[in-house]
Coordinates of C-alpha atoms in Angstrom, one line a residue:
X1 CA 4.9 -0.6 -26.6
X2 CA 8.6 0.6 -26.6
X3 CA 11.0 -0.5 -23.6
X4 CA 10.9 3.3 -22.4
X5 CA 7.2 3.2 -22.6
X6 CA 6.9 0.2 -20.7
X7 CA 9.3 1.4 -18.1
X8 CA 7.6 4.7 -17.7
X9 CA 4.1 2.9 -17.6
X10 CA 5.8 0.7 -14.7
X11 CA 6.6 3.6 -12.5
X12 CA 3.0 4.8 -12.9
X13 CA 2.1 1.6 -11.7
X14 CA 4.6 2.1 -9.0
X15 CA 3.0 5.3 -7.9
X16 CA -0.3 3.9 -8.0
X17 CA 0.6 1.5 -5.3
X18 CA 1.5 4.7 -3.1
X19 CA -1.4 7.4 -4.2
X20 CA -5.0 7.0 -5.0
X21 CA -6.0 6.0 -8.5
X22 CA -6.8 9.5 -9.8
X23 CA -3.4 10.7 -8.3
X24 CA -1.6 8.3 -9.7
X25 CA -2.9 8.6 -13.3
X26 CA -2.2 12.1 -13.1
X27 CA 1.5 11.3 -12.1
X28 CA 1.7 9.4 -15.5
X29 CA 0.6 12.4 -17.6
X30 CA 1.6 15.6 -15.6
X31 CA 5.3 15.1 -15.6
X32 CA 6.7 15.1 -18.9
X33 CA 10.1 16.4 -20.1
X34 CA 8.8 16.7 -23.9
X35 CA 9.5 20.0 -25.4
X36 CA 6.4 22.5 -25.5
X37 CA 5.6 23.0 -29.1
X38 CA 4.0 26.4 -28.3
X39 CA 7.2 27.8 -27.0
X40 CA 9.7 28.6 -29.8
X41 CA 13.5 28.0 -29.8
X42 CA 15.9 25.2 -30.2
X43 CA 15.6 21.4 -28.9
X44 CA 17.8 19.4 -26.9
X45 CA 19.5 16.4 -28.2
X46 CA 17.6 14.5 -25.4
X47 CA 14.3 15.7 -26.9
X48 CA 14.7 15.3 -30.6
X49 CA 16.2 11.6 -30.1
X50 CA 13.0 10.6 -27.8
X51 CA 15.5 10.5 -24.9
X52 CA 17.7 7.9 -26.2
X53 CA 20.7 10.2 -26.1
X54 CA 22.1 13.1 -24.2
X55 CA 23.7 16.2 -25.3
X56 CA 27.3 16.5 -26.4
X57 CA 29.4 19.6 -25.3
X58 CA 28.8 20.7 -29.2
X59 CA 25.3 20.2 -28.5
X60 CA 25.1 22.4 -25.6
X61 CA 27.1 25.3 -27.1
X62 CA 24.8 25.3 -30.4
X63 CA 21.8 25.4 -28.2
X64 CA 23.1 28.3 -26.2
X65 CA 24.1 30.0 -29.6
X66 CA 20.6 29.6 -30.9
X67 CA 19.1 31.2 -27.6
X68 CA 21.5 34.1 -28.3
X69 CA 20.4 34.6 -32.0
X70 CA 17.0 34.6 -31.1
X71 CA 17.7 37.4 -28.5
X72 CA 17.3 35.3 -25.3
X73 CA 17.3 37.5 -22.1
X74 CA 20.8 36.0 -21.4
X75 CA 24.4 37.1 -21.2
X76 CA 27.1 34.2 -21.8
X77 CA 30.8 34.4 -20.7
X78 CA 33.1 31.7 -19.5
X79 CA 33.5 30.2 -16.1
X80 CA 36.8 28.4 -16.6
X81 CA 38.7 26.7 -19.3
X82 CA 38.5 22.7 -18.8
X83 CA 41.9 20.9 -18.7
X84 CA 41.3 19.8 -22.1
X85 CA 40.4 23.5 -23.4
X86 CA 36.8 23.7 -23.5
X87 CA 35.1 26.8 -22.3
X88 CA 32.8 25.9 -19.8
X89 CA 29.5 28.4 -20.5
X90 CA 28.4 30.6 -17.6
X91 CA 25.0 31.8 -18.4
X92 CA 23.3 34.8 -16.7
X93 CA 19.6 35.0 -17.7
X94 CA 17.1 37.9 -16.3
X95 CA 14.6 40.7 -17.7
X96 CA 16.2 43.1 -17.9
X97 CA 19.6 41.4 -18.9
X98 CA 22.7 41.9 -16.8
X99 CA 26.4 41.2 -17.4
X100 CA 28.2 42.1 -14.2
X101 CA 27.6 41.5 -10.3
X102 CA 27.3 45.2 -10.1
X103 CA 24.3 45.4 -12.5
X104 CA 22.8 42.3 -10.9
X105 CA 22.9 44.0 -7.2
X106 CA 21.4 47.2 -8.7
X107 CA 18.2 44.9 -9.5
X108 CA 18.0 44.0 -5.9
X109 CA 16.9 40.6 -6.7
X110 CA 18.0 37.0 -5.4
X111 CA 20.6 35.6 -7.5
X112 CA 20.3 31.9 -7.8
X113 CA 23.2 29.8 -9.3
X114 CA 22.1 26.4 -10.8
X115 CA 24.9 24.0 -11.7
X116 CA 24.6 20.6 -13.5
X117 CA 26.6 17.8 -14.9
X118 CA 29.5 17.9 -11.9
X119 CA 29.4 14.1 -12.6
X120 CA 29.3 14.0 -16.3
X121 CA 27.5 10.8 -16.3
X122 CA 24.6 12.3 -14.4
X123 CA 22.9 14.2 -17.2
X124 CA 19.5 15.1 -16.2
X125 CA 20.4 18.7 -15.0
X126 CA 22.0 19.4 -18.1
X127 CA 18.9 18.7 -20.1
X128 CA 16.7 20.2 -17.7
X129 CA 18.2 23.5 -17.4
X130 CA 18.6 24.0 -21.4
X131 CA 14.9 23.4 -21.7
X132 CA 14.1 25.6 -18.6
X133 CA 16.2 28.4 -20.3
X134 CA 14.2 28.1 -23.5
X135 CA 10.9 28.2 -21.6
X136 CA 12.0 31.2 -19.3
X137 CA 13.3 33.0 -22.5
X138 CA 10.2 32.9 -24.8
X139 CA 7.3 31.8 -22.7
X140 CA 4.5 34.4 -22.9
X141 CA 3.7 34.8 -19.2
X142 CA 6.1 36.4 -16.6
X143 CA 8.4 34.0 -15.1
X144 CA 11.3 33.5 -12.6
X145 CA 13.5 35.8 -15.0
X146 CA 11.5 38.7 -14.2
X147 CA 12.1 38.4 -10.4
X148 CA 15.5 36.7 -10.1
X149 CA 19.1 36.7 -11.7
X150 CA 19.4 33.2 -12.4
X151 CA 23.0 31.9 -13.0
X152 CA 23.1 28.5 -15.0
X153 CA 26.3 26.4 -15.5
X154 CA 24.8 23.3 -17.7
X155 CA 27.8 21.6 -18.3
X156 CA 30.1 22.0 -15.5
X157 CA 32.5 18.8 -16.1
X158 CA 32.7 19.4 -19.9
X159 CA 35.5 17.1 -20.2
X160 CA 34.0 14.1 -18.3
X161 CA 30.7 14.9 -20.6
X162 CA 32.8 14.1 -23.7
X163 CA 34.5 10.9 -22.5
X164 CA 31.2 8.7 -23.7
X165 CA 31.0 5.0 -22.6
X166 CA 28.4 2.5 -22.3
X167 CA 26.1 3.3 -19.3
X168 CA 26.6 -0.2 -18.2
X169 CA 30.2 0.7 -17.5
X170 CA 30.0 4.6 -16.7
X171 CA 27.2 4.3 -14.4
X172 CA 26.0 0.7 -13.9
X173 CA 22.8 1.5 -12.0
X174 CA 21.4 4.2 -14.1
X175 CA 18.5 3.6 -16.6
X176 CA 19.7 5.0 -19.5
X177 CA 20.7 6.8 -21.9
X178 CA 22.9 4.2 -23.4
X179 CA 26.0 6.4 -24.0
X180 CA 27.1 9.1 -21.1
X181 CA 30.1 10.7 -20.1
X182 CA 32.6 9.8 -17.0
X183 CA 32.3 11.0 -13.3
X184 CA 35.7 12.3 -13.2
X185 CA 37.2 15.4 -14.9
X186 CA 40.0 15.2 -17.3
X187 CA 42.5 15.5 -14.4
X188 CA 40.8 12.3 -12.8
X189 CA 39.2 14.5 -10.2
X190 CA 35.8 14.0 -8.7
X191 CA 34.7 17.7 -9.0
X192 CA 32.3 17.3 -5.9
X193 CA 35.1 16.4 -3.6
X194 CA 37.3 19.3 -4.8
X195 CA 35.5 22.4 -3.1
X196 CA 38.1 22.7 -0.2
X197 CA 41.5 21.9 -1.9
X198 CA 40.2 23.4 -5.4
X199 CA 42.9 21.7 -7.5
X200 CA 40.7 21.7 -10.6
X201 CA 40.2 24.9 -13.2
X202 CA 36.4 24.1 -12.9
X203 CA 36.6 24.4 -9.1
X204 CA 38.9 27.4 -9.3
X205 CA 36.3 29.1 -11.8
X206 CA 33.3 28.4 -9.7
X207 CA 34.9 29.6 -6.6
X208 CA 35.9 33.2 -8.4
X209 CA 32.0 33.3 -9.5
X210 CA 30.9 32.8 -5.9
X211 CA 33.3 35.3 -4.7
X212 CA 32.1 38.0 -7.5
X213 CA 28.5 37.3 -7.7
X214 CA 27.6 36.0 -4.0
X215 CA 24.4 34.0 -4.9
X216 CA 21.9 33.9 -2.6
X217 CA 20.9 30.5 -3.8
X218 CA 23.2 27.7 -4.9
X219 CA 21.6 24.5 -6.5
X220 CA 23.5 21.5 -7.6
X221 CA 21.8 18.7 -10.0
X222 CA 22.9 15.1 -9.7
X223 CA 21.3 11.8 -10.3
X224 CA 21.5 9.4 -7.1
X225 CA 22.1 5.5 -7.5
X226 CA 21.7 2.7 -4.8
X227 CA 18.6 2.3 -2.8
X228 CA 15.2 1.2 -4.5
X229 CA 12.7 3.8 -2.9
X230 CA 9.5 5.5 -3.6
X231 CA 10.7 8.9 -4.7
X232 CA 11.3 10.4 -8.1
X233 CA 13.9 12.8 -6.5
X234 CA 15.7 13.3 -3.3
X235 CA 17.0 16.5 -1.8
X236 CA 19.6 17.9 0.9
X237 CA 20.5 21.3 2.4
X238 CA 24.0 22.0 3.4
X239 CA 24.5 19.0 5.9
X240 CA 27.3 20.9 7.8
X241 CA 25.8 21.7 11.2
X242 CA 27.7 25.0 11.0
X243 CA 25.8 25.9 8.1
X244 CA 23.6 29.1 9.6
X245 CA 20.8 28.5 6.9
X246 CA 20.8 24.7 7.1
X247 CA 18.1 24.2 9.2
X248 CA 15.9 26.9 7.4
X249 CA 16.5 25.4 4.4
X250 CA 15.3 21.8 5.3
X251 CA 12.8 22.8 7.6
X252 CA 10.9 25.6 5.7
X253 CA 12.0 26.0 2.3
X254 CA 12.3 22.3 1.1
X255 CA 8.9 20.9 2.7
X256 CA 7.3 23.8 0.9
X257 CA 8.8 22.6 -2.4
X258 CA 7.8 19.1 -1.7
X259 CA 4.4 20.1 -1.1
X260 CA 4.2 21.9 -4.4
X261 CA 5.8 18.9 -6.5
X262 CA 3.1 16.6 -4.9
X263 CA 0.3 18.8 -5.8
X264 CA 1.4 20.4 -8.8
X265 CA 3.3 17.6 -10.7
X266 CA 2.0 14.6 -8.7
X267 CA 5.5 13.8 -7.9
X268 CA 6.9 12.4 -4.5
X269 CA 10.1 13.6 -3.3
X270 CA 11.9 13.2 0.0
X271 CA 15.2 14.1 1.7
X272 CA 18.1 12.2 0.4
X273 CA 19.2 8.9 1.9
X274 CA 19.9 5.5 1.4
X275 CA 19.2 2.3 3.2
X276 CA 22.5 1.9 4.9
X277 CA 24.7 4.1 6.8
X278 CA 27.7 3.7 4.9
X279 CA 25.7 4.6 1.5
X280 CA 26.8 1.6 -0.2
X281 CA 24.0 0.3 -2.6
X282 CA 21.5 -1.5 -0.4
X283 CA 18.6 -2.7 -2.4
X284 CA 15.7 -3.1 0.2
X285 CA 15.0 -1.9 3.8
X286 CA 15.4 -4.3 6.9
X287 CA 13.9 -3.8 10.1
X288 CA 17.3 -2.7 11.7
X289 CA 18.1 -0.4 8.7
X290 CA 17.6 3.2 8.5
X291 CA 17.4 6.1 5.9
X292 CA 20.8 7.6 6.0
X293 CA 22.0 10.7 4.2
X294 CA 25.4 11.3 2.9
X295 CA 28.8 13.0 4.2
X296 CA 28.7 16.4 5.8
X297 CA 32.1 17.7 5.0
X298 CA 32.7 20.9 2.8
X299 CA 34.6 19.1 0.2
X300 CA 31.1 18.6 -1.4
X301 CA 29.5 21.6 -3.1
X302 CA 26.1 21.9 -1.2
X303 CA 27.7 21.6 2.2
X304 CA 30.5 24.1 1.1
X305 CA 28.2 26.8 -0.1
X306 CA 26.1 26.4 3.1
X307 CA 29.2 27.7 5.1
X308 CA 29.2 31.1 2.9
X309 CA 26.0 31.8 4.7
X310 CA 23.7 31.3 1.8
X311 CA 21.1 28.8 0.8
X312 CA 22.0 25.7 -0.8
X313 CA 20.2 22.8 -2.2
X314 CA 21.1 19.2 -3.5
X315 CA 18.9 18.0 -6.1
X316 CA 19.1 13.9 -6.8
X317 CA 17.1 12.3 -9.7
X318 CA 16.2 8.6 -8.8
X319 CA 18.8 6.6 -11.4
X320 CA 16.5 3.7 -11.5
X321 CA 13.7 5.9 -13.4
X322 CA 14.0 6.2 -17.2
X323 CA 15.8 9.1 -18.8
X324 CA 12.8 11.0 -19.8
X325 CA 11.2 10.9 -16.1
X326 CA 14.2 12.1 -14.4
X327 CA 15.0 14.9 -16.6
X328 CA 11.2 15.8 -15.8
X329 CA 11.8 15.5 -12.2
X330 CA 14.8 17.5 -12.1
X331 CA 13.2 20.2 -14.3
X332 CA 10.1 20.4 -12.1
X333 CA 12.1 20.5 -8.9
X334 CA 14.1 23.4 -10.2
X335 CA 11.1 25.2 -11.4
X336 CA 9.4 24.9 -8.1
X337 CA 12.5 25.9 -6.0
X338 CA 13.1 29.1 -8.2
X339 CA 9.3 30.1 -8.1
X340 CA 9.2 29.8 -4.5
X341 CA 12.5 31.9 -4.1
X342 CA 10.6 34.5 -6.5
X343 CA 7.5 34.7 -4.6
X344 CA 9.3 34.7 -1.2
X345 CA 12.3 37.1 -2.5
X346 CA 11.9 39.6 0.3
X347 CA 12.0 37.0 3.1
X348 CA 14.8 35.0 1.4
X349 CA 16.9 38.1 1.2
X350 CA 16.0 38.8 4.8
X351 CA 17.4 35.3 5.6
X352 CA 20.3 35.7 3.5
X353 CA 21.1 38.8 5.8
X354 CA 20.9 36.6 8.7
X355 CA 23.2 34.0 7.4
X356 CA 25.9 36.4 6.4
X357 CA 25.5 37.7 9.9
X358 CA 25.9 34.6 11.5
X359 CA 28.8 33.6 9.1
X360 CA 30.8 37.2 10.7
X361 CA 32.3 36.7 13.9
X362 CA 31.9 39.6 16.4
X363 CA 31.9 40.4 20.0
X364 CA 28.1 39.3 20.1
X365 CA 28.7 36.5 17.7
X366 CA 31.5 34.4 19.0
X367 CA 29.4 31.1 20.2
X368 CA 31.4 28.1 19.7
X369 CA 31.4 26.6 16.1
X370 CA 31.4 22.6 15.1
X371 CA 34.7 22.0 13.4
X372 CA 34.0 18.2 13.5
X373 CA 30.5 16.6 13.1
X374 CA 28.9 13.0 13.3
X375 CA 25.5 11.8 12.6
X376 CA 22.8 12.8 14.7
X377 CA 22.8 10.7 17.8
X378 CA 19.0 10.6 18.4
X379 CA 17.4 10.4 14.9
X380 CA 13.9 10.7 14.7
X381 CA 11.6 8.0 13.3
X382 CA 9.4 8.3 10.3
X383 CA 7.8 6.3 7.2
X384 CA 10.2 5.7 4.2
X385 CA 8.8 4.5 0.9
X386 CA 10.3 1.3 -0.1
X387 CA 10.2 -0.7 -3.3
X388 CA 9.8 -4.4 -2.9
X389 CA 12.3 -6.3 -5.2
X390 CA 11.6 -10.3 -6.0
X391 CA 14.5 -12.8 -7.0
X392 CA 14.8 -13.3 -10.8
X393 CA 16.3 -15.9 -13.2
X394 CA 19.9 -14.2 -13.6
X395 CA 20.0 -15.7 -17.2
X396 CA 17.5 -13.3 -18.2
X397 CA 18.4 -9.8 -18.9
X398 CA 16.7 -7.2 -16.8
X399 CA 15.9 -3.6 -17.1
X400 CA 19.1 -1.1 -17.5
X401 CA 20.6 -0.3 -14.5
X402 CA 19.0 -3.0 -12.6
X403 CA 21.1 -6.3 -10.9
X404 CA 20.5 -9.4 -13.0
X405 CA 19.6 -11.1 -9.6
X406 CA 16.2 -9.1 -8.8
X407 CA 13.3 -7.7 -10.4
X408 CA 11.0 -4.9 -9.6
X409 CA 7.5 -5.6 -8.5
X410 CA 6.0 -2.2 -8.6
X411 CA 4.6 -2.9 -5.0
X412 CA 5.6 -0.1 -2.3
X413 CA 5.7 -0.3 1.3
X414 CA 5.8 2.4 3.8
X415 CA 8.5 1.3 6.3
X416 CA 9.1 3.0 9.6
X417 CA 12.8 3.6 10.4
X418 CA 15.3 6.3 11.8
X419 CA 15.6 9.0 9.4
X420 CA 19.3 9.9 9.7
X421 CA 19.5 13.2 7.9
X422 CA 21.1 15.5 9.9
X423 CA 24.5 15.9 11.7
X424 CA 25.7 17.1 15.0
X425 CA 28.9 18.7 16.3
X426 CA 31.7 16.0 17.4
X427 CA 33.9 19.1 18.5
X428 CA 33.5 22.8 18.7
X429 CA 36.0 25.5 19.2
X430 CA 35.5 29.2 19.8
X431 CA 36.2 31.7 16.8
X432 CA 38.7 34.1 16.8
X433 CA 37.9 37.7 16.2
X434 CA 41.2 38.7 15.1
X435 CA 42.4 36.2 12.6
X436 CA 45.1 33.6 11.8
X437 CA 48.6 33.7 11.2
X438 CA 50.8 31.7 8.8
X439 CA 54.4 32.2 8.3
X440 CA 55.5 33.4 5.0
X441 CA 56.5 29.8 3.6
X442 CA 52.8 28.8 3.2
X443 CA 52.5 30.5 -0.1
X444 CA 50.4 27.7 -1.6
X445 CA 48.2 27.4 1.2
X446 CA 47.5 31.3 1.1
X447 CA 46.8 31.1 -2.7
X448 CA 44.1 28.4 -1.9
X449 CA 42.6 30.7 0.8
X450 CA 42.4 33.7 -1.4
X451 CA 40.7 31.6 -4.0
X452 CA 38.0 31.0 -1.5
X453 CA 37.6 34.9 -1.3
X454 CA 39.5 35.2 2.0
X455 CA 41.3 38.3 2.9
X456 CA 45.3 37.4 3.5
X457 CA 47.8 39.9 3.7
X458 CA 51.5 39.9 4.7
X459 CA 52.9 42.1 7.5
X460 CA 55.4 44.6 6.3
X461 CA 57.3 44.9 9.6
X462 CA 57.9 42.8 12.8
X463 CA 54.9 42.7 14.7
X464 CA 54.3 41.8 18.6
X465 CA 51.4 39.3 18.6
X466 CA 49.2 37.6 21.6
X467 CA 48.0 34.5 20.2
X468 CA 47.2 30.7 20.8
X469 CA 49.3 28.1 19.2
X470 CA 48.2 24.5 18.6
X471 CA 50.9 21.9 19.9
X472 CA 50.5 18.6 18.1
X473 CA 50.3 15.3 20.1
X474 CA 49.5 13.0 17.1
X475 CA 49.5 12.8 13.6
X476 CA 47.5 10.2 11.2
X477 CA 47.5 9.7 7.6
X478 CA 44.7 7.8 5.6
X479 CA 46.1 4.5 4.8
X480 CA 44.8 4.8 1.1
X481 CA 44.9 7.9 -1.1
X482 CA 41.7 9.5 -2.0
X483 CA 41.8 12.0 -4.9
X484 CA 45.7 11.7 -5.1
X485 CA 45.9 12.7 -1.4
X486 CA 46.1 11.1 2.1
X487 CA 44.1 12.8 4.2
X488 CA 45.6 14.0 7.6
X489 CA 44.4 14.2 11.0
X490 CA 46.0 16.0 14.2
X491 CA 45.3 16.0 17.7
X492 CA 46.6 18.2 20.2
X493 CA 45.8 21.4 22.5
X494 CA 45.7 25.0 22.1
X495 CA 47.8 27.3 24.4
X496 CA 48.4 31.0 24.9
X497 CA 51.5 32.4 23.9
X498 CA 53.2 36.1 23.0
X499 CA 56.1 36.5 20.3
X500 CA 57.3 38.5 17.7
X501 CA 56.5 37.7 14.3
X502 CA 58.6 38.7 11.4
X503 CA 57.7 40.8 8.4
X504 CA 55.9 38.9 5.6
X505 CA 53.9 36.8 7.9
X506 CA 50.4 36.2 6.5
X507 CA 47.5 37.3 8.3
X508 CA 44.0 36.0 7.5
X509 CA 41.9 39.0 8.4
X510 CA 38.5 38.5 10.0
X511 CA 35.3 40.7 10.6
X512 CA 34.3 39.6 7.0
X513 CA 31.3 37.6 5.8
X514 CA 33.8 34.6 5.1
X515 CA 34.8 34.1 8.8
X516 CA 33.1 30.8 9.2
X517 CA 34.2 29.5 5.9
X518 CA 38.1 30.8 7.1
X519 CA 37.6 29.0 10.4
X520 CA 36.5 25.4 8.7
X521 CA 39.3 25.7 6.2
X522 CA 42.3 26.6 8.8
X523 CA 41.3 25.3 12.3
X524 CA 43.9 22.1 12.6
X525 CA 41.3 20.2 14.1
X526 CA 38.6 20.7 11.2
X527 CA 37.7 17.4 9.7
X528 CA 37.8 19.0 6.0
X529 CA 40.1 21.7 6.3
X530 CA 43.5 22.7 4.2
X531 CA 45.3 20.5 6.7
X532 CA 43.2 17.6 5.9
X533 CA 44.2 18.0 2.2
X534 CA 48.0 17.9 2.8
X535 CA 48.6 21.7 2.5
X536 CA 50.8 21.7 5.8
X537 CA 52.3 18.4 5.6
X538 CA 55.8 19.6 6.1
X539 CA 55.0 21.1 9.4
X540 CA 52.9 18.1 11.1
X541 CA 54.7 15.8 13.6
X542 CA 54.2 15.2 17.5
X543 CA 55.9 17.7 19.3
X544 CA 55.6 20.3 16.9
X545 CA 53.2 23.6 16.5
X546 CA 50.4 23.4 13.7
X547 CA 51.4 26.0 11.0
X548 CA 48.3 27.9 11.6
X549 CA 47.7 30.2 15.1
X550 CA 44.9 32.3 16.2
X551 CA 45.4 35.9 17.1
X552 CA 43.7 36.9 20.4
X553 CA 44.5 40.4 20.1
X554 CA 45.2 43.3 17.5
X555 CA 49.0 42.9 16.1
X556 CA 51.1 45.8 17.6
X557 CA 54.3 47.4 15.9
X558 CA 57.2 45.8 17.5
X559 CA 59.8 48.2 18.8
X560 CA 62.6 46.8 21.1
X561 CA 63.0 48.7 24.3
X562 CA 59.9 50.8 23.8
X563 CA 56.2 50.9 24.3
X564 CA 54.2 49.3 21.2
X565 CA 52.0 51.3 19.2
X566 CA 48.7 49.7 18.1
X567 CA 48.5 48.6 14.4
X568 CA 45.9 46.2 12.7

């Protein structure tokens, strides 16, 4: 028996400790990532190498070209050009085919955007999405392409994908394949920390696609490392407490997907987490530990997209599973998620309308919004499946991705612990209905705001403004740089003011579906806004005003000595 077969059989035995014997046997046979020989089409590199290798950029492009040559119902364009000059494929799949956002909207279907390979060593999503495109394109029965418009970006971090290195170096806790790409892009940036500052060409391309297509559902496919638990895949909604559809996603959609994964694929999945509060690799759970999710801030793609009033879903395959099983779990999860959206498309569209309405501030929708957050202070208790590990002789090599000091036993126990998978507000602020003001010098910040799809216009004449300004009491910068930045934090107080603002002052207009996003990016006290990422450092000092002010009434044309006429 090969090492892969032994590992796969081991996972089946692990599941047998959790499930009934019949159920566990099905788990060993039902979920498989092997190509379905009854469906024509190209074969992925993972499939043709029996999951010893993952696809290169050239492999992905050749696979897509083969789909096009076989008349698959796809339209392929470019999301962005990477730093190293690689064209990142942007695939729109549907029957009938569509080539523009306007055509997609005329179909009146949900638009689902699935992104893989943002961390190029996490290769499961790339392989799973190529295989699914083949099956959807050439399967004989109706499928999601007949009910949805599916956007697929299978190799988002193309440059990182090509920086092949040993798995033991690039992702030390991952069970193969032996050669994988790097986490960062060619600029050295973690693309899943770039959604606010948008410094990478990949991020700017994805923001442009979000603005143009306004997907109803966003899925980001990853592979987790760290804790040894009993789940083939973990998931999360947008964790930002201001995300309008976060609760609906985690309380309604994801539990149904979990039920279907269990009943149809014999696979256990669970909300994302680790057995430690700081999400460092904690191998086993102790009586005092809990199940802790990750960061709520909008620098992460799934959290960010929830602030646009839509549904966002994170998928994290279990890195300690063998490669083939990780692909299979990811593939099944995406299939079940999209099938559910297709089945419930009318309800989904109605929910999206509610999410967009909640993201648009009006006289009747101006409840305080969380701009800073913390872990839920009163988390519920629940059972989490924990794998028991035992010490082993460190001189004996272990399974790939395993620490040398421990071995897996295949024994699972359900441990009761706090499940800390939600966030609560740490600071609320009331929205402005009129917009924000920035003076004419902040052109770089304005470019960033426009990249997010916000409406920013300069005044052409001096205007009288009734506003609130933020007086800074203290400024702090992180001691160490992160992603090339020393993150900034300010404290202070808002106070009312009236003044004349000169021509050229930038106005960030509200009454759009991006009001919530604008607030989280522009509020000085936001824990992950433009100020955090040093966009306004030149203006930050105790006793100064923050460079972003809130309008509290419509701007009026300034006329010295005369009554002003209203202007917006």
